[in-house]
Amino acid sequence: MKRKINSYLIVDGYNIINAWDDLKELAKEDLEGSREKLIGDIIEYSEFTGHKAIIVFDAYNVKNSREKVEKRKHITVVYTKEHQTADSYIEKFMDSISRYDSVKVATNDYAEQQIVLGKGAARITARELKLDLDQAKSRLKDKNSSSRKKIDRNWLEDRLDKETLSKLENIRRKR
């Protein structure tokens, strides 16, 4: 029996927010807005790449917080419980999946990158994730604009030879 191989992208949420200038600036005024912007970007990326994405926000210093898991379109958002870091959640998650699954972890935390590599996953820095995301958006935009061009102009006259067009035009004018 063939085993289904899953492809995961696991994102250390606050690590990425603090690494991307636009999200970092937004977080100063609106942390929730910054989280939602990151979530929206990862949803788009996940739709385009087909990765199952998991964004982990830690609540390490939040008193009495319980683990909260939200299923969103194409992704899962996890808020860890009190005294649990995003790193420890990511490590625990990696232990729970098949060794055949493809896993990329997005973080700038060097220690976490080493642990991830030791567990057989790939690491991706915040900068690399941003570049991948921008490329995916660009390819999606190109794909949408080229399909729009096909829709905008799909006329019969574009597909007929000049002689046939001339005959049709003469028929039209005789009416």
PDB file of N, CA, C and O in Angstrom, residues 40-115:
ATOM      1  N   GLY A  40      -3.035  35.683   6.487  1.00  0.00           N
ATOM      2  CA  GLY A  40      -3.532  35.864   5.120  1.00  0.00           C
ATOM      3  C   GLY A  40      -2.468  35.551   4.080  1.00  0.00           C
ATOM      4  O   GLY A  40      -2.737  34.888   3.072  1.00  0.00           O
ATOM      5  N   ASP A  41      -1.243  36.017   4.337  1.00  0.00           N
ATOM      6  CA  ASP A  41      -0.143  35.748   3.406  1.00  0.00           C
ATOM      7  C   ASP A  41       0.146  34.255   3.316  1.00  0.00           C
ATOM      8  O   ASP A  41       0.370  33.721   2.226  1.00  0.00           O
ATOM      9  N   ILE A  42       0.122  33.562   4.443  1.00  0.00           N
ATOM     10  CA  ILE A  42       0.430  32.133   4.455  1.00  0.00           C
ATOM     11  C   ILE A  42      -0.714  31.332   3.817  1.00  0.00           C
ATOM     12  O   ILE A  42      -0.468  30.334   3.135  1.00  0.00           O
ATOM     13  N   ILE A  43      -1.941  31.783   3.977  1.00  0.00           N
ATOM     14  CA  ILE A  43      -3.070  31.124   3.300  1.00  0.00           C
ATOM     15  C   ILE A  43      -2.855  31.191   1.789  1.00  0.00           C
ATOM     16  O   ILE A  43      -2.985  30.198   1.082  1.00  0.00           O
ATOM     17  N   GLU A  44      -2.512  32.381   1.291  1.00  0.00           N
ATOM     18  CA  GLU A  44      -2.252  32.551  -0.146  1.00  0.00           C
ATOM     19  C   GLU A  44      -1.116  31.642  -0.609  1.00  0.00           C
ATOM     20  O   GLU A  44      -1.217  30.967  -1.634  1.00  0.00           O
ATOM     21  N   TYR A  45      -0.046  31.630   0.157  1.00  0.00           N
ATOM     22  CA  TYR A  45       1.119  30.809  -0.172  1.00  0.00           C
ATOM     23  C   TYR A  45       0.739  29.330  -0.183  1.00  0.00           C
ATOM     24  O   TYR A  45       1.112  28.592  -1.082  1.00  0.00           O
ATOM     25  N   SER A  46      -0.029  28.932   0.793  1.00  0.00           N
ATOM     26  CA  SER A  46      -0.452  27.533   0.912  1.00  0.00           C
ATOM     27  C   SER A  46      -1.349  27.125  -0.252  1.00  0.00           C
ATOM     28  O   SER A  46      -1.219  26.027  -0.793  1.00  0.00           O
ATOM     29  N   GLU A  47      -2.256  28.009  -0.638  1.00  0.00           N
ATOM     30  CA  GLU A  47      -3.124  27.733  -1.784  1.00  0.00           C
ATOM     31  C   GLU A  47      -2.295  27.518  -3.041  1.00  0.00           C
ATOM     32  O   GLU A  47      -2.583  26.640  -3.839  1.00  0.00           O
ATOM     33  N   PHE A  48      -1.282  28.335  -3.221  1.00  0.00           N
ATOM     34  CA  PHE A  48      -0.483  28.270  -4.440  1.00  0.00           C
ATOM     35  C   PHE A  48       0.455  27.068  -4.455  1.00  0.00           C
ATOM     36  O   PHE A  48       0.601  26.403  -5.464  1.00  0.00           O
ATOM     37  N   THR A  49       1.088  26.772  -3.295  1.00  0.00           N
ATOM     38  CA  THR A  49       2.106  25.716  -3.259  1.00  0.00           C
ATOM     39  C   THR A  49       1.543  24.341  -2.932  1.00  0.00           C
ATOM     40  O   THR A  49       2.191  23.335  -3.207  1.00  0.00           O
ATOM     41  N   GLY A  50       0.367  24.307  -2.288  1.00  0.00           N
ATOM     42  CA  GLY A  50      -0.194  23.025  -1.888  1.00  0.00           C
ATOM     43  C   GLY A  50       0.336  22.514  -0.559  1.00  0.00           C
ATOM     44  O   GLY A  50      -0.032  21.426  -0.116  1.00  0.00           O
ATOM     45  N   HIS A  51       1.186  23.297   0.100  1.00  0.00           N
ATOM     46  CA  HIS A  51       1.675  22.904   1.425  1.00  0.00           C
ATOM     47  C   HIS A  51       0.545  22.999   2.451  1.00  0.00           C
ATOM     48  O   HIS A  51      -0.284  23.894   2.384  1.00  0.00           O
ATOM     49  N   LYS A  52       0.537  22.067   3.393  1.00  0.00           N
ATOM     50  CA  LYS A  52      -0.320  22.213   4.563  1.00  0.00           C
ATOM     51  C   LYS A  52       0.450  23.123   5.501  1.00  0.00           C
ATOM     52  O   LYS A  52       1.551  22.789   5.929  1.00  0.00           O
ATOM     53  N   ALA A  53      -0.096  24.280   5.789  1.00  0.00           N
ATOM     54  CA  ALA A  53       0.638  25.252   6.595  1.00  0.00           C
ATOM     55  C   ALA A  53       0.114  25.282   8.024  1.00  0.00           C
ATOM     56  O   ALA A  53      -1.089  25.162   8.262  1.00  0.00           O
ATOM     57  N   ILE A  54       1.048  25.442   8.944  1.00  0.00           N
ATOM     58  CA  ILE A  54       0.725  25.565  10.363  1.00  0.00           C
ATOM     59  C   ILE A  54       1.495  26.773  10.876  1.00  0.00           C
ATOM     60  O   ILE A  54       2.718  26.842  10.737  1.00  0.00           O
ATOM     61  N   ILE A  55       0.778  27.735  11.433  1.00  0.00           N
ATOM     62  CA  ILE A  55       1.423  28.901  12.026  1.00  0.00           C
ATOM     63  C   ILE A  55       1.303  28.758  13.536  1.00  0.00           C
ATOM     64  O   ILE A  55       0.202  28.555  14.059  1.00  0.00           O
ATOM     65  N   VAL A  56       2.425  28.864  14.228  1.00  0.00           N
ATOM     66  CA  VAL A  56       2.436  28.692  15.678  1.00  0.00           C
ATOM     67  C   VAL A  56       2.783  30.020  16.340  1.00  0.00           C
ATOM     68  O   VAL A  56       3.843  30.596  16.086  1.00  0.00           O
ATOM     69  N   PHE A  57       1.867  30.500  17.183  1.00  0.00           N
ATOM     70  CA  PHE A  57       2.096  31.686  18.001  1.00  0.00           C
ATOM     71  C   PHE A  57       2.210  31.200  19.435  1.00  0.00           C
ATOM     72  O   PHE A  57       1.308  30.527  19.931  1.00  0.00           O
ATOM     73  N   ASP A  58       3.306  31.564  20.101  1.00  0.00           N
ATOM     74  CA  ASP A  58       3.426  31.058  21.458  1.00  0.00           C
ATOM     75  C   ASP A  58       2.829  32.013  22.478  1.00  0.00           C
ATOM     76  O   ASP A  58       2.794  33.212  22.292  1.00  0.00           O
ATOM     77  N   ALA A  59       2.315  31.414  23.540  1.00  0.00           N
ATOM     78  CA  ALA A  59       1.730  32.168  24.641  1.00  0.00           C
ATOM     79  C   ALA A  59       2.538  31.870  25.901  1.00  0.00           C
ATOM     80  O   ALA A  59       2.008  31.717  26.980  1.00  0.00           O
ATOM     81  N   TYR A  60       3.848  31.778  25.734  1.00  0.00           N
ATOM     82  CA  TYR A  60       4.739  31.350  26.797  1.00  0.00           C
ATOM     83  C   TYR A  60       4.529  32.153  28.082  1.00  0.00           C
ATOM     84  O   TYR A  60       4.460  31.600  29.167  1.00  0.00           O
ATOM     85  N   ASN A  61       4.397  33.452  27.969  1.00  0.00           N
ATOM     86  CA  ASN A  61       4.255  34.308  29.156  1.00  0.00           C
ATOM     87  C   ASN A  61       2.818  34.760  29.426  1.00  0.00           C
ATOM     88  O   ASN A  61       2.597  35.658  30.224  1.00  0.00           O
ATOM     89  N   VAL A  62       1.854  34.167  28.750  1.00  0.00           N
ATOM     90  CA  VAL A  62       0.459  34.564  28.944  1.00  0.00           C
ATOM     91  C   VAL A  62      -0.141  33.693  30.043  1.00  0.00           C
ATOM     92  O   VAL A  62      -0.227  32.475  29.911  1.00  0.00           O
ATOM     93  N   LYS A  63      -0.531  34.329  31.133  1.00  0.00           N
ATOM     94  CA  LYS A  63      -1.055  33.604  32.292  1.00  0.00           C
ATOM     95  C   LYS A  63      -2.330  32.834  31.950  1.00  0.00           C
ATOM     96  O   LYS A  63      -3.215  33.357  31.289  1.00  0.00           O
ATOM     97  N   ASN A  64      -2.382  31.605  32.393  1.00  0.00           N
ATOM     98  CA  ASN A  64      -3.553  30.726  32.280  1.00  0.00           C
ATOM     99  C   ASN A  64      -4.018  30.484  30.843  1.00  0.00           C
ATOM    100  O   ASN A  64      -5.182  30.142  30.632  1.00  0.00           O
ATOM    101  N   SER A  65      -3.163  30.689  29.893  1.00  0.00           N
ATOM    102  CA  SER A  65      -3.602  30.452  28.515  1.00  0.00           C
ATOM    103  C   SER A  65      -3.608  28.956  28.223  1.00  0.00           C
ATOM    104  O   SER A  65      -2.767  28.206  28.698  1.00  0.00           O
ATOM    105  N   ARG A  66      -4.580  28.560  27.451  1.00  0.00           N
ATOM    106  CA  ARG A  66      -4.711  27.165  27.034  1.00  0.00           C
ATOM    107  C   ARG A  66      -4.396  27.086  25.540  1.00  0.00           C
ATOM    108  O   ARG A  66      -4.565  28.057  24.819  1.00  0.00           O
ATOM    109  N   GLU A  67      -3.989  25.912  25.118  1.00  0.00           N
ATOM    110  CA  GLU A  67      -3.711  25.745  23.697  1.00  0.00           C
ATOM    111  C   GLU A  67      -5.002  25.945  22.907  1.00  0.00           C
ATOM    112  O   GLU A  67      -6.055  25.441  23.282  1.00  0.00           O
ATOM    113  N   LYS A  68      -4.884  26.694  21.841  1.00  0.00           N
ATOM    114  CA  LYS A  68      -6.034  26.974  20.982  1.00  0.00           C
ATOM    115  C   LYS A  68      -5.623  26.675  19.548  1.00  0.00           C
ATOM    116  O   LYS A  68      -4.585  27.148  19.084  1.00  0.00           O
ATOM    117  N   VAL A  69      -6.434  25.874  18.854  1.00  0.00           N
ATOM    118  CA  VAL A  69      -6.145  25.515  17.467  1.00  0.00           C
ATOM    119  C   VAL A  69      -7.306  25.990  16.600  1.00  0.00           C
ATOM    120  O   VAL A  69      -8.454  25.651  16.855  1.00  0.00           O
ATOM    121  N   GLU A  70      -6.991  26.788  15.589  1.00  0.00           N
ATOM    122  CA  GLU A  70      -8.002  27.282  14.645  1.00  0.00           C
ATOM    123  C   GLU A  70      -7.733  26.689  13.278  1.00  0.00           C
ATOM    124  O   GLU A  70      -6.630  26.798  12.767  1.00  0.00           O
ATOM    125  N   LYS A  71      -8.742  26.079  12.701  1.00  0.00           N
ATOM    126  CA  LYS A  71      -8.635  25.598  11.316  1.00  0.00           C
ATOM    127  C   LYS A  71      -9.140  26.721  10.435  1.00  0.00           C
ATOM    128  O   LYS A  71     -10.251  27.206  10.607  1.00  0.00           O
ATOM    129  N   ARG A  72      -8.290  27.158   9.544  1.00  0.00           N
ATOM    130  CA  ARG A  72      -8.665  28.190   8.586  1.00  0.00           C
ATOM    131  C   ARG A  72      -8.527  27.596   7.192  1.00  0.00           C
ATOM    132  O   ARG A  72      -8.073  26.480   7.029  1.00  0.00           O
ATOM    133  N   LYS A  73      -8.865  28.380   6.198  1.00  0.00           N
ATOM    134  CA  LYS A  73      -8.777  27.933   4.805  1.00  0.00           C
ATOM    135  C   LYS A  73      -7.339  27.508   4.490  1.00  0.00           C
ATOM    136  O   LYS A  73      -6.438  28.339   4.461  1.00  0.00           O
ATOM    137  N   HIS A  74      -7.112  26.231   4.290  1.00  0.00           N
ATOM    138  CA  HIS A  74      -5.819  25.643   3.924  1.00  0.00           C
ATOM    139  C   HIS A  74      -4.753  25.638   5.007  1.00  0.00           C
ATOM    140  O   HIS A  74      -3.673  25.131   4.778  1.00  0.00           O
ATOM    141  N   ILE A  75      -5.013  26.248   6.157  1.00  0.00           N
ATOM    142  CA  ILE A  75      -3.967  26.290   7.178  1.00  0.00           C
ATOM    143  C   ILE A  75      -4.541  26.026   8.567  1.00  0.00           C
ATOM    144  O   ILE A  75      -5.747  26.039   8.768  1.00  0.00           O
ATOM    145  N   THR A  76      -3.636  25.806   9.499  1.00  0.00           N
ATOM    146  CA  THR A  76      -3.989  25.668  10.911  1.00  0.00           C
ATOM    147  C   THR A  76      -3.206  26.726  11.673  1.00  0.00           C
ATOM    148  O   THR A  76      -2.011  26.911  11.440  1.00  0.00           O
ATOM    149  N   VAL A  77      -3.889  27.425  12.571  1.00  0.00           N
ATOM    150  CA  VAL A  77      -3.237  28.420  13.409  1.00  0.00           C
ATOM    151  C   VAL A  77      -3.278  27.899  14.839  1.00  0.00           C
ATOM    152  O   VAL A  77      -4.342  27.529  15.342  1.00  0.00           O
ATOM    153  N   VAL A  78      -2.105  27.859  15.471  1.00  0.00           N
ATOM    154  CA  VAL A  78      -2.001  27.327  16.829  1.00  0.00           C
ATOM    155  C   VAL A  78      -1.509  28.426  17.761  1.00  0.00           C
ATOM    156  O   VAL A  78      -0.526  29.112  17.455  1.00  0.00           O
ATOM    157  N   TYR A  79      -2.205  28.582  18.891  1.00  0.00           N
ATOM    158  CA  TYR A  79      -1.747  29.440  19.975  1.00  0.00           C
ATOM    159  C   TYR A  79      -1.383  28.479  21.103  1.00  0.00           C
ATOM    160  O   TYR A  79      -2.238  27.727  21.579  1.00  0.00           O
ATOM    161  N   THR A  80      -0.128  28.470  21.508  1.00  0.00           N
ATOM    162  CA  THR A  80       0.314  27.486  22.497  1.00  0.00           C
ATOM    163  C   THR A  80      -0.230  27.819  23.883  1.00  0.00           C
ATOM    164  O   THR A  80      -0.707  28.926  24.127  1.00  0.00           O
ATOM    165  N   LYS A  81      -0.100  26.863  24.778  1.00  0.00           N
ATOM    166  CA  LYS A  81      -0.532  27.071  26.165  1.00  0.00           C
ATOM    167  C   LYS A  81       0.558  27.805  26.946  1.00  0.00           C
ATOM    168  O   LYS A  81       1.688  27.952  26.479  1.00  0.00           O
ATOM    169  N   GLU A  82       0.198  28.241  28.139  1.00  0.00           N
ATOM    170  CA  GLU A  82       1.145  28.920  29.013  1.00  0.00           C
ATOM    171  C   GLU A  82       2.376  28.044  29.229  1.00  0.00           C
ATOM    172  O   GLU A  82       2.262  26.826  29.373  1.00  0.00           O
ATOM    173  N   HIS A  83       3.529  28.641  29.239  1.00  0.00           N
ATOM    174  CA  HIS A  83       4.824  27.971  29.442  1.00  0.00           C
ATOM    175  C   HIS A  83       5.222  27.052  28.296  1.00  0.00           C
ATOM    176  O   HIS A  83       6.090  26.215  28.461  1.00  0.00           O
ATOM    177  N   GLN A  84       4.605  27.189  27.130  1.00  0.00           N
ATOM    178  CA  GLN A  84       5.027  26.396  25.977  1.00  0.00           C
ATOM    179  C   GLN A  84       5.480  27.352  24.877  1.00  0.00           C
ATOM    180  O   GLN A  84       4.727  28.231  24.469  1.00  0.00           O
ATOM    181  N   THR A  85       6.682  27.150  24.408  1.00  0.00           N
ATOM    182  CA  THR A  85       7.198  27.993  23.331  1.00  0.00           C
ATOM    183  C   THR A  85       6.738  27.449  21.981  1.00  0.00           C
ATOM    184  O   THR A  85       6.353  26.279  21.874  1.00  0.00           O
ATOM    185  N   ALA A  86       6.825  28.292  20.977  1.00  0.00           N
ATOM    186  CA  ALA A  86       6.522  27.835  19.612  1.00  0.00           C
ATOM    187  C   ALA A  86       7.508  26.742  19.231  1.00  0.00           C
ATOM    188  O   ALA A  86       7.132  25.751  18.602  1.00  0.00           O
ATOM    189  N   ASP A  87       8.765  26.908  19.632  1.00  0.00           N
ATOM    190  CA  ASP A  87       9.795  25.913  19.310  1.00  0.00           C
ATOM    191  C   ASP A  87       9.430  24.536  19.842  1.00  0.00           C
ATOM    192  O   ASP A  87       9.529  23.536  19.127  1.00  0.00           O
ATOM    193  N   SER A  88       8.996  24.476  21.103  1.00  0.00           N
ATOM    194  CA  SER A  88       8.668  23.163  21.684  1.00  0.00           C
ATOM    195  C   SER A  88       7.433  22.562  21.011  1.00  0.00           C
ATOM    196  O   SER A  88       7.362  21.353  20.801  1.00  0.00           O
ATOM    197  N   TYR A  89       6.484  23.408  20.632  1.00  0.00           N
ATOM    198  CA  TYR A  89       5.303  22.903  19.918  1.00  0.00           C
ATOM    199  C   TYR A  89       5.718  22.327  18.569  1.00  0.00           C
ATOM    200  O   TYR A  89       5.268  21.249  18.169  1.00  0.00           O
ATOM    201  N   ILE A  90       6.568  23.047  17.860  1.00  0.00           N
ATOM    202  CA  ILE A  90       7.026  22.612  16.529  1.00  0.00           C
ATOM    203  C   ILE A  90       7.756  21.276  16.637  1.00  0.00           C
ATOM    204  O   ILE A  90       7.510  20.354  15.861  1.00  0.00           O
ATOM    205  N   GLU A  91       8.641  21.164  17.623  1.00  0.00           N
ATOM    206  CA  GLU A  91       9.384  19.912  17.815  1.00  0.00           C
ATOM    207  C   GLU A  91       8.427  18.752  18.113  1.00  0.00           C
ATOM    208  O   GLU A  91       8.576  17.661  17.553  1.00  0.00           O
ATOM    209  N   LYS A  92       7.458  18.999  18.983  1.00  0.00           N
ATOM    210  CA  LYS A  92       6.471  17.968  19.334  1.00  0.00           C
ATOM    211  C   LYS A  92       5.661  17.570  18.097  1.00  0.00           C
ATOM    212  O   LYS A  92       5.411  16.390  17.857  1.00  0.00           O
ATOM    213  N   PHE A  93       5.265  18.551  17.304  1.00  0.00           N
ATOM    214  CA  PHE A  93       4.499  18.273  16.094  1.00  0.00           C
ATOM    215  C   PHE A  93       5.313  17.415  15.127  1.00  0.00           C
ATOM    216  O   PHE A  93       4.811  16.460  14.549  1.00  0.00           O
ATOM    217  N   MET A  94       6.571  17.773  14.964  1.00  0.00           N
ATOM    218  CA  MET A  94       7.424  17.023  14.038  1.00  0.00           C
ATOM    219  C   MET A  94       7.578  15.573  14.470  1.00  0.00           C
ATOM    220  O   MET A  94       7.701  14.687  13.624  1.00  0.00           O
ATOM    221  N   ASP A  95       7.557  15.326  15.772  1.00  0.00           N
ATOM    222  CA  ASP A  95       7.635  13.950  16.268  1.00  0.00           C
ATOM    223  C   ASP A  95       6.355  13.165  15.971  1.00  0.00           C
ATOM    224  O   ASP A  95       6.362  11.947  15.950  1.00  0.00           O
ATOM    225  N   SER A  96       5.254  13.882  15.737  1.00  0.00           N
ATOM    226  CA  SER A  96       3.954  13.221  15.561  1.00  0.00           C
ATOM    227  C   SER A  96       3.626  12.864  14.111  1.00  0.00           C
ATOM    228  O   SER A  96       2.657  12.161  13.857  1.00  0.00           O
ATOM    229  N   ILE A  97       4.407  13.354  13.160  1.00  0.00           N
ATOM    230  CA  ILE A  97       4.091  13.082  11.756  1.00  0.00           C
ATOM    231  C   ILE A  97       5.014  12.004  11.197  1.00  0.00           C
ATOM    232  O   ILE A  97       6.022  11.657  11.798  1.00  0.00           O
ATOM    233  N   SER A  98       4.663  11.527  10.035  1.00  0.00           N
ATOM    234  CA  SER A  98       5.434  10.468   9.387  1.00  0.00           C
ATOM    235  C   SER A  98       6.811  10.972   8.965  1.00  0.00           C
ATOM    236  O   SER A  98       6.966  12.121   8.540  1.00  0.00           O
ATOM    237  N   ARG A  99       7.789  10.111   9.057  1.00  0.00           N
ATOM    238  CA  ARG A  99       9.135  10.500   8.642  1.00  0.00           C
ATOM    239  C   ARG A  99       9.219  10.684   7.130  1.00  0.00           C
ATOM    240  O   ARG A  99      10.194  11.220   6.615  1.00  0.00           O
ATOM    241  N   TYR A 100       8.204  10.234   6.407  1.00  0.00           N
ATOM    242  CA  TYR A 100       8.181  10.372   4.954  1.00  0.00           C
ATOM    243  C   TYR A 100       7.611  11.717   4.516  1.00  0.00           C
ATOM    244  O   TYR A 100       7.728  12.089   3.356  1.00  0.00           O
ATOM    245  N   ASP A 101       6.963  12.419   5.438  1.00  0.00           N
ATOM    246  CA  ASP A 101       6.388  13.715   5.097  1.00  0.00           C
ATOM    247  C   ASP A 101       7.494  14.744   4.851  1.00  0.00           C
ATOM    248  O   ASP A 101       8.567  14.676   5.441  1.00  0.00           O
ATOM    249  N   SER A 102       7.207  15.674   3.966  1.00  0.00           N
ATOM    250  CA  SER A 102       8.138  16.753   3.668  1.00  0.00           C
ATOM    251  C   SER A 102       7.791  17.933   4.575  1.00  0.00           C
ATOM    252  O   SER A 102       6.643  18.383   4.593  1.00  0.00           O
ATOM    253  N   VAL A 103       8.780  18.411   5.322  1.00  0.00           N
ATOM    254  CA  VAL A 103       8.521  19.484   6.281  1.00  0.00           C
ATOM    255  C   VAL A 103       9.541  20.600   6.104  1.00  0.00           C
ATOM    256  O   VAL A 103      10.736  20.359   6.031  1.00  0.00           O
ATOM    257  N   LYS A 104       9.023  21.840   6.020  1.00  0.00           N
ATOM    258  CA  LYS A 104       9.868  23.031   6.042  1.00  0.00           C
ATOM    259  C   LYS A 104       9.424  23.865   7.238  1.00  0.00           C
ATOM    260  O   LYS A 104       8.231  24.053   7.457  1.00  0.00           O
ATOM    261  N   VAL A 105      10.389  24.336   8.011  1.00  0.00           N
ATOM    262  CA  VAL A 105      10.080  25.173   9.169  1.00  0.00           C
ATOM    263  C   VAL A 105      10.655  26.560   8.932  1.00  0.00           C
ATOM    264  O   VAL A 105      11.847  26.708   8.660  1.00  0.00           O
ATOM    265  N   ALA A 106       9.788  27.567   9.019  1.00  0.00           N
ATOM    266  CA  ALA A 106      10.205  28.949   8.802  1.00  0.00           C
ATOM    267  C   ALA A 106      10.480  29.618  10.146  1.00  0.00           C
ATOM    268  O   ALA A 106       9.560  29.829  10.942  1.00  0.00           O
ATOM    269  N   THR A 107      11.750  29.914  10.399  1.00  0.00           N
ATOM    270  CA  THR A 107      12.160  30.598  11.619  1.00  0.00           C
ATOM    271  C   THR A 107      13.564  31.167  11.427  1.00  0.00           C
ATOM    272  O   THR A 107      14.335  30.635  10.645  1.00  0.00           O
ATOM    273  N   ASN A 108      13.846  32.230  12.151  1.00  0.00           N
ATOM    274  CA  ASN A 108      15.203  32.775  12.165  1.00  0.00           C
ATOM    275  C   ASN A 108      15.961  32.333  13.405  1.00  0.00           C
ATOM    276  O   ASN A 108      17.111  32.698  13.587  1.00  0.00           O
ATOM    277  N   ASP A 109      15.310  31.573  14.270  1.00  0.00           N
ATOM    278  CA  ASP A 109      15.923  31.094  15.507  1.00  0.00           C
ATOM    279  C   ASP A 109      16.953  30.012  15.171  1.00  0.00           C
ATOM    280  O   ASP A 109      16.591  28.917  14.750  1.00  0.00           O
ATOM    281  N   TYR A 110      18.229  30.330  15.365  1.00  0.00           N
ATOM    282  CA  TYR A 110      19.305  29.419  14.979  1.00  0.00           C
ATOM    283  C   TYR A 110      19.209  28.077  15.702  1.00  0.00           C
ATOM    284  O   TYR A 110      19.368  27.018  15.083  1.00  0.00           O
ATOM    285  N   ALA A 111      18.951  28.105  17.000  1.00  0.00           N
ATOM    286  CA  ALA A 111      18.859  26.855  17.767  1.00  0.00           C
ATOM    287  C   ALA A 111      17.725  25.988  17.226  1.00  0.00           C
ATOM    288  O   ALA A 111      17.887  24.771  17.061  1.00  0.00           O
ATOM    289  N   GLU A 112      16.601  26.617  16.927  1.00  0.00           N
ATOM    290  CA  GLU A 112      15.463  25.860  16.388  1.00  0.00           C
ATOM    291  C   GLU A 112      15.798  25.304  15.006  1.00  0.00           C
ATOM    292  O   GLU A 112      15.434  24.181  14.674  1.00  0.00           O
ATOM    293  N   GLN A 113      16.507  26.072  14.199  1.00  0.00           N
ATOM    294  CA  GLN A 113      16.910  25.593  12.875  1.00  0.00           C
ATOM    295  C   GLN A 113      17.755  24.327  12.995  1.00  0.00           C
ATOM    296  O   GLN A 113      17.578  23.379  12.228  1.00  0.00           O
ATOM    297  N   GLN A 114      18.654  24.293  13.963  1.00  0.00           N
ATOM    298  CA  GLN A 114      19.512  23.122  14.147  1.00  0.00           C
ATOM    299  C   GLN A 114      18.704  21.907  14.576  1.00  0.00           C
ATOM    300  O   GLN A 114      18.920  20.791  14.100  1.00  0.00           O
ATOM    301  N   ILE A 115      17.738  22.111  15.468  1.00  0.00           N
ATOM    302  CA  ILE A 115      16.877  21.009  15.925  1.00  0.00           C
ATOM    303  C   ILE A 115      16.058  20.483  14.750  1.00  0.00           C
ATOM    304  O   ILE A 115      15.935  19.282  14.540  1.00  0.00           O
TER     305      ILE A 115
END
